[in-house]
């Protein structure tokens, strides 16, 4: 008990800062994965282009094909679900993508949600998930 009494107080702002850092890391995991995937695709395209140029030097003037990605900022957070009525799975080669056909809750400011997180248990409290509405 004496040890607890003599321990210095910790700064609450430091705890909040750690929490904010954790939230940021969770938000960044999906964009980082998407960027890594895009880089891998571009490396593969560059290798294929190199082989074509080595076979036919006239192709070199066309340049190297690249996949580009753009980030579209939404005005409000949205909730989408993986119900078969709301989305469809698209298979492109060995990659599986999800196409969302509808937005379950267009303007969703539910507290405690980490954006871009899949299967967040807090989504249970979103009004779009209420079977009575």
mmCIF file of C-alpha atoms in Angstrom:
data_model
loop_
_atom_site.group_PDB
_atom_site.id
_atom_site.type_symbol
_atom_site.label_atom_id
_atom_site.label_comp_id
_atom_site.label_asym_id
_atom_site.label_seq_id
_atom_site.Cartn_x
_atom_site.Cartn_y
_atom_site.Cartn_z
ATOM 1 C CA UNK A 1 0.000 0.000 0.000
ATOM 2 C CA UNK A 2 2.868 2.361 0.810
ATOM 3 C CA UNK A 3 4.256 1.837 -2.707
ATOM 4 C CA UNK A 4 1.001 2.995 -4.276
ATOM 5 C CA UNK A 5 0.897 6.117 -2.147
ATOM 6 C CA UNK A 6 4.424 7.191 -3.108
ATOM 7 C CA UNK A 7 4.065 6.455 -6.833
ATOM 8 C CA UNK A 8 4.008 9.622 -8.928
ATOM 9 C CA UNK A 9 0.829 10.377 -10.824
ATOM 10 C CA UNK A 10 0.853 9.742 -14.535
ATOM 11 C CA UNK A 11 -0.326 12.269 -17.062
ATOM 12 C CA UNK A 12 -3.814 11.515 -18.353
ATOM 13 C CA UNK A 13 -2.890 13.240 -21.605
ATOM 14 C CA UNK A 14 -0.225 10.564 -22.186
ATOM 15 C CA UNK A 15 -2.849 7.826 -21.830
ATOM 16 C CA UNK A 16 -5.136 9.657 -24.243
ATOM 17 C CA UNK A 17 -2.246 10.072 -26.654
ATOM 18 C CA UNK A 18 -1.593 6.315 -26.578
ATOM 19 C CA UNK A 19 -5.276 5.674 -27.232
ATOM 20 C CA UNK A 20 -5.234 8.061 -30.205
ATOM 21 C CA UNK A 21 -2.123 6.335 -31.565
ATOM 22 C CA UNK A 22 -3.835 2.943 -31.284
ATOM 23 C CA UNK A 23 -6.912 4.275 -33.113
ATOM 24 C CA UNK A 24 -4.708 5.712 -35.861
ATOM 25 C CA UNK A 25 -2.878 2.403 -36.295
ATOM 26 C CA UNK A 26 -6.210 0.588 -36.647
ATOM 27 C CA UNK A 27 -7.420 3.102 -39.229
ATOM 28 C CA UNK A 28 -4.211 2.836 -41.251
ATOM 29 C CA UNK A 29 -4.084 -0.955 -41.533
ATOM 30 C CA UNK A 30 -6.478 -1.153 -44.499
ATOM 31 C CA UNK A 31 -4.970 1.749 -46.528
ATOM 32 C CA UNK A 32 -1.485 0.314 -45.982
ATOM 33 C CA UNK A 33 -2.637 -3.125 -47.163
ATOM 34 C CA UNK A 34 -4.299 -1.590 -50.241
ATOM 35 C CA UNK A 35 -1.135 0.386 -51.032
ATOM 36 C CA UNK A 36 1.045 -2.717 -50.659
ATOM 37 C CA UNK A 37 -1.281 -4.646 -52.989
ATOM 38 C CA UNK A 38 -1.153 -1.847 -55.570
ATOM 39 C CA UNK A 39 2.653 -1.762 -55.394
ATOM 40 C CA UNK A 40 2.796 -5.537 -55.952
ATOM 41 C CA UNK A 41 0.473 -5.230 -58.961
ATOM 42 C CA UNK A 42 2.625 -2.450 -60.440
ATOM 43 C CA UNK A 43 5.793 -4.500 -59.934
ATOM 44 C CA UNK A 44 4.164 -7.393 -61.790
ATOM 45 C CA UNK A 45 3.045 -5.050 -64.601
ATOM 46 C CA UNK A 46 6.577 -3.629 -64.861
ATOM 47 C CA UNK A 47 8.060 -7.134 -65.131
ATOM 48 C CA UNK A 48 5.579 -8.059 -67.860
ATOM 49 C CA UNK A 49 6.327 -4.804 -69.708
ATOM 50 C CA UNK A 50 10.071 -5.460 -69.444
ATOM 51 C CA UNK A 51 9.632 -8.875 -71.054
ATOM 52 C CA UNK A 52 7.551 -7.367 -73.873
ATOM 53 C CA UNK A 53 10.128 -4.614 -74.495
ATOM 54 C CA UNK A 54 12.939 -7.165 -74.632
ATOM 55 C CA UNK A 55 10.942 -9.095 -77.239
ATOM 56 C CA UNK A 56 9.921 -6.001 -79.246
ATOM 57 C CA UNK A 57 11.849 -2.726 -78.758
ATOM 58 C CA UNK A 58 9.136 -0.643 -80.484
ATOM 59 C CA UNK A 59 6.862 -1.186 -77.482
ATOM 60 C CA UNK A 60 9.268 0.837 -75.286
ATOM 61 C CA UNK A 61 7.889 4.143 -76.605
ATOM 62 C CA UNK A 62 4.433 3.287 -75.215
ATOM 63 C CA UNK A 63 5.616 3.531 -71.619
ATOM 64 C CA UNK A 64 4.999 1.260 -68.647
ATOM 65 C CA UNK A 65 1.450 0.393 -67.659
ATOM 66 C CA UNK A 66 0.552 1.196 -64.055
ATOM 67 C CA UNK A 67 -2.468 0.813 -61.849
ATOM 68 C CA UNK A 68 -3.453 4.050 -60.161
ATOM 69 C CA UNK A 69 -5.557 4.482 -57.058
ATOM 70 C CA UNK A 70 -7.394 7.520 -55.834
ATOM 71 C CA UNK A 71 -8.806 8.124 -52.388
ATOM 72 C CA UNK A 72 -12.272 9.570 -52.293
ATOM 73 C CA UNK A 73 -13.073 11.313 -49.029
ATOM 74 C CA UNK A 74 -16.650 10.836 -47.941
ATOM 75 C CA UNK A 75 -18.595 13.693 -46.392
ATOM 76 C CA UNK A 76 -19.904 11.436 -43.622
ATOM 77 C CA UNK A 77 -19.026 8.028 -42.201
ATOM 78 C CA UNK A 78 -21.128 5.245 -43.734
ATOM 79 C CA UNK A 79 -22.070 1.790 -42.603
ATOM 80 C CA UNK A 80 -22.107 -1.053 -45.103
ATOM 81 C CA UNK A 81 -22.649 -4.720 -44.352
ATOM 82 C CA UNK A 82 -21.749 -8.018 -45.927
ATOM 83 C CA UNK A 83 -25.299 -9.337 -46.194
ATOM 84 C CA UNK A 84 -25.786 -11.042 -49.570
ATOM 85 C CA UNK A 85 -28.458 -8.437 -50.441
ATOM 86 C CA UNK A 86 -26.063 -5.564 -49.759
ATOM 87 C CA UNK A 87 -22.873 -6.697 -51.472
ATOM 88 C CA UNK A 88 -21.424 -9.078 -53.990
ATOM 89 C CA UNK A 89 -18.094 -10.879 -54.102
ATOM 90 C CA UNK A 90 -15.961 -10.276 -57.191
ATOM 91 C CA UNK A 91 -13.160 -12.681 -58.026
ATOM 92 C CA UNK A 92 -10.328 -11.116 -60.061
ATOM 93 C CA UNK A 93 -7.660 -13.728 -60.627
ATOM 94 C CA UNK A 94 -6.470 -14.815 -57.195
ATOM 95 C CA UNK A 95 -7.882 -11.707 -55.528
ATOM 96 C CA UNK A 96 -11.298 -11.443 -53.905
ATOM 97 C CA UNK A 97 -12.958 -8.030 -53.777
ATOM 98 C CA UNK A 98 -16.202 -6.869 -52.237
ATOM 99 C CA UNK A 99 -18.573 -4.612 -54.177
ATOM 100 C CA UNK A 100 -21.085 -2.893 -51.922
ATOM 101 C CA UNK A 101 -24.417 -2.588 -53.701
ATOM 102 C CA UNK A 102 -26.094 -0.479 -51.048
ATOM 103 C CA UNK A 103 -25.250 1.721 -48.099
ATOM 104 C CA UNK A 104 -27.003 0.453 -44.983
ATOM 105 C CA UNK A 105 -26.643 3.720 -43.032
ATOM 106 C CA UNK A 106 -25.543 6.737 -45.073
ATOM 107 C CA UNK A 107 -24.701 9.152 -42.242
ATOM 108 C CA UNK A 108 -23.534 7.049 -39.291
ATOM 109 C CA UNK A 109 -21.843 8.757 -36.348
ATOM 110 C CA UNK A 110 -22.002 5.821 -33.954
ATOM 111 C CA UNK A 111 -19.677 6.365 -30.986
ATOM 112 C CA UNK A 112 -16.768 4.013 -30.399
ATOM 113 C CA UNK A 113 -16.452 2.822 -33.999
ATOM 114 C CA UNK A 114 -13.068 2.506 -35.643
ATOM 115 C CA UNK A 115 -13.508 3.582 -39.250
ATOM 116 C CA UNK A 116 -12.473 1.096 -41.943
ATOM 117 C CA UNK A 117 -12.526 -1.738 -39.395
ATOM 118 C CA UNK A 118 -14.245 -4.897 -40.540
ATOM 119 C CA UNK A 119 -16.655 -6.644 -38.165
ATOM 120 C CA UNK A 120 -16.527 -4.005 -35.436
ATOM 121 C CA UNK A 121 -18.689 -5.369 -32.582
ATOM 122 C CA UNK A 122 -19.927 -1.837 -31.806
ATOM 123 C CA UNK A 123 -21.834 -1.850 -35.120
ATOM 124 C CA UNK A 124 -24.437 -3.929 -33.311
ATOM 125 C CA UNK A 125 -25.745 -0.621 -31.935
ATOM 126 C CA UNK A 126 -26.089 1.069 -35.345
ATOM 127 C CA UNK A 127 -29.731 1.825 -36.158
ATOM 128 C CA UNK A 128 -29.296 0.121 -39.535
ATOM 129 C CA UNK A 129 -28.653 -3.164 -37.732
ATOM 130 C CA UNK A 130 -31.892 -2.915 -35.729
ATOM 131 C CA UNK A 131 -34.305 -5.495 -37.186
ATOM 132 C CA UNK A 132 -37.301 -3.392 -36.056
ATOM 133 C CA UNK A 133 -36.421 -0.456 -38.342
#
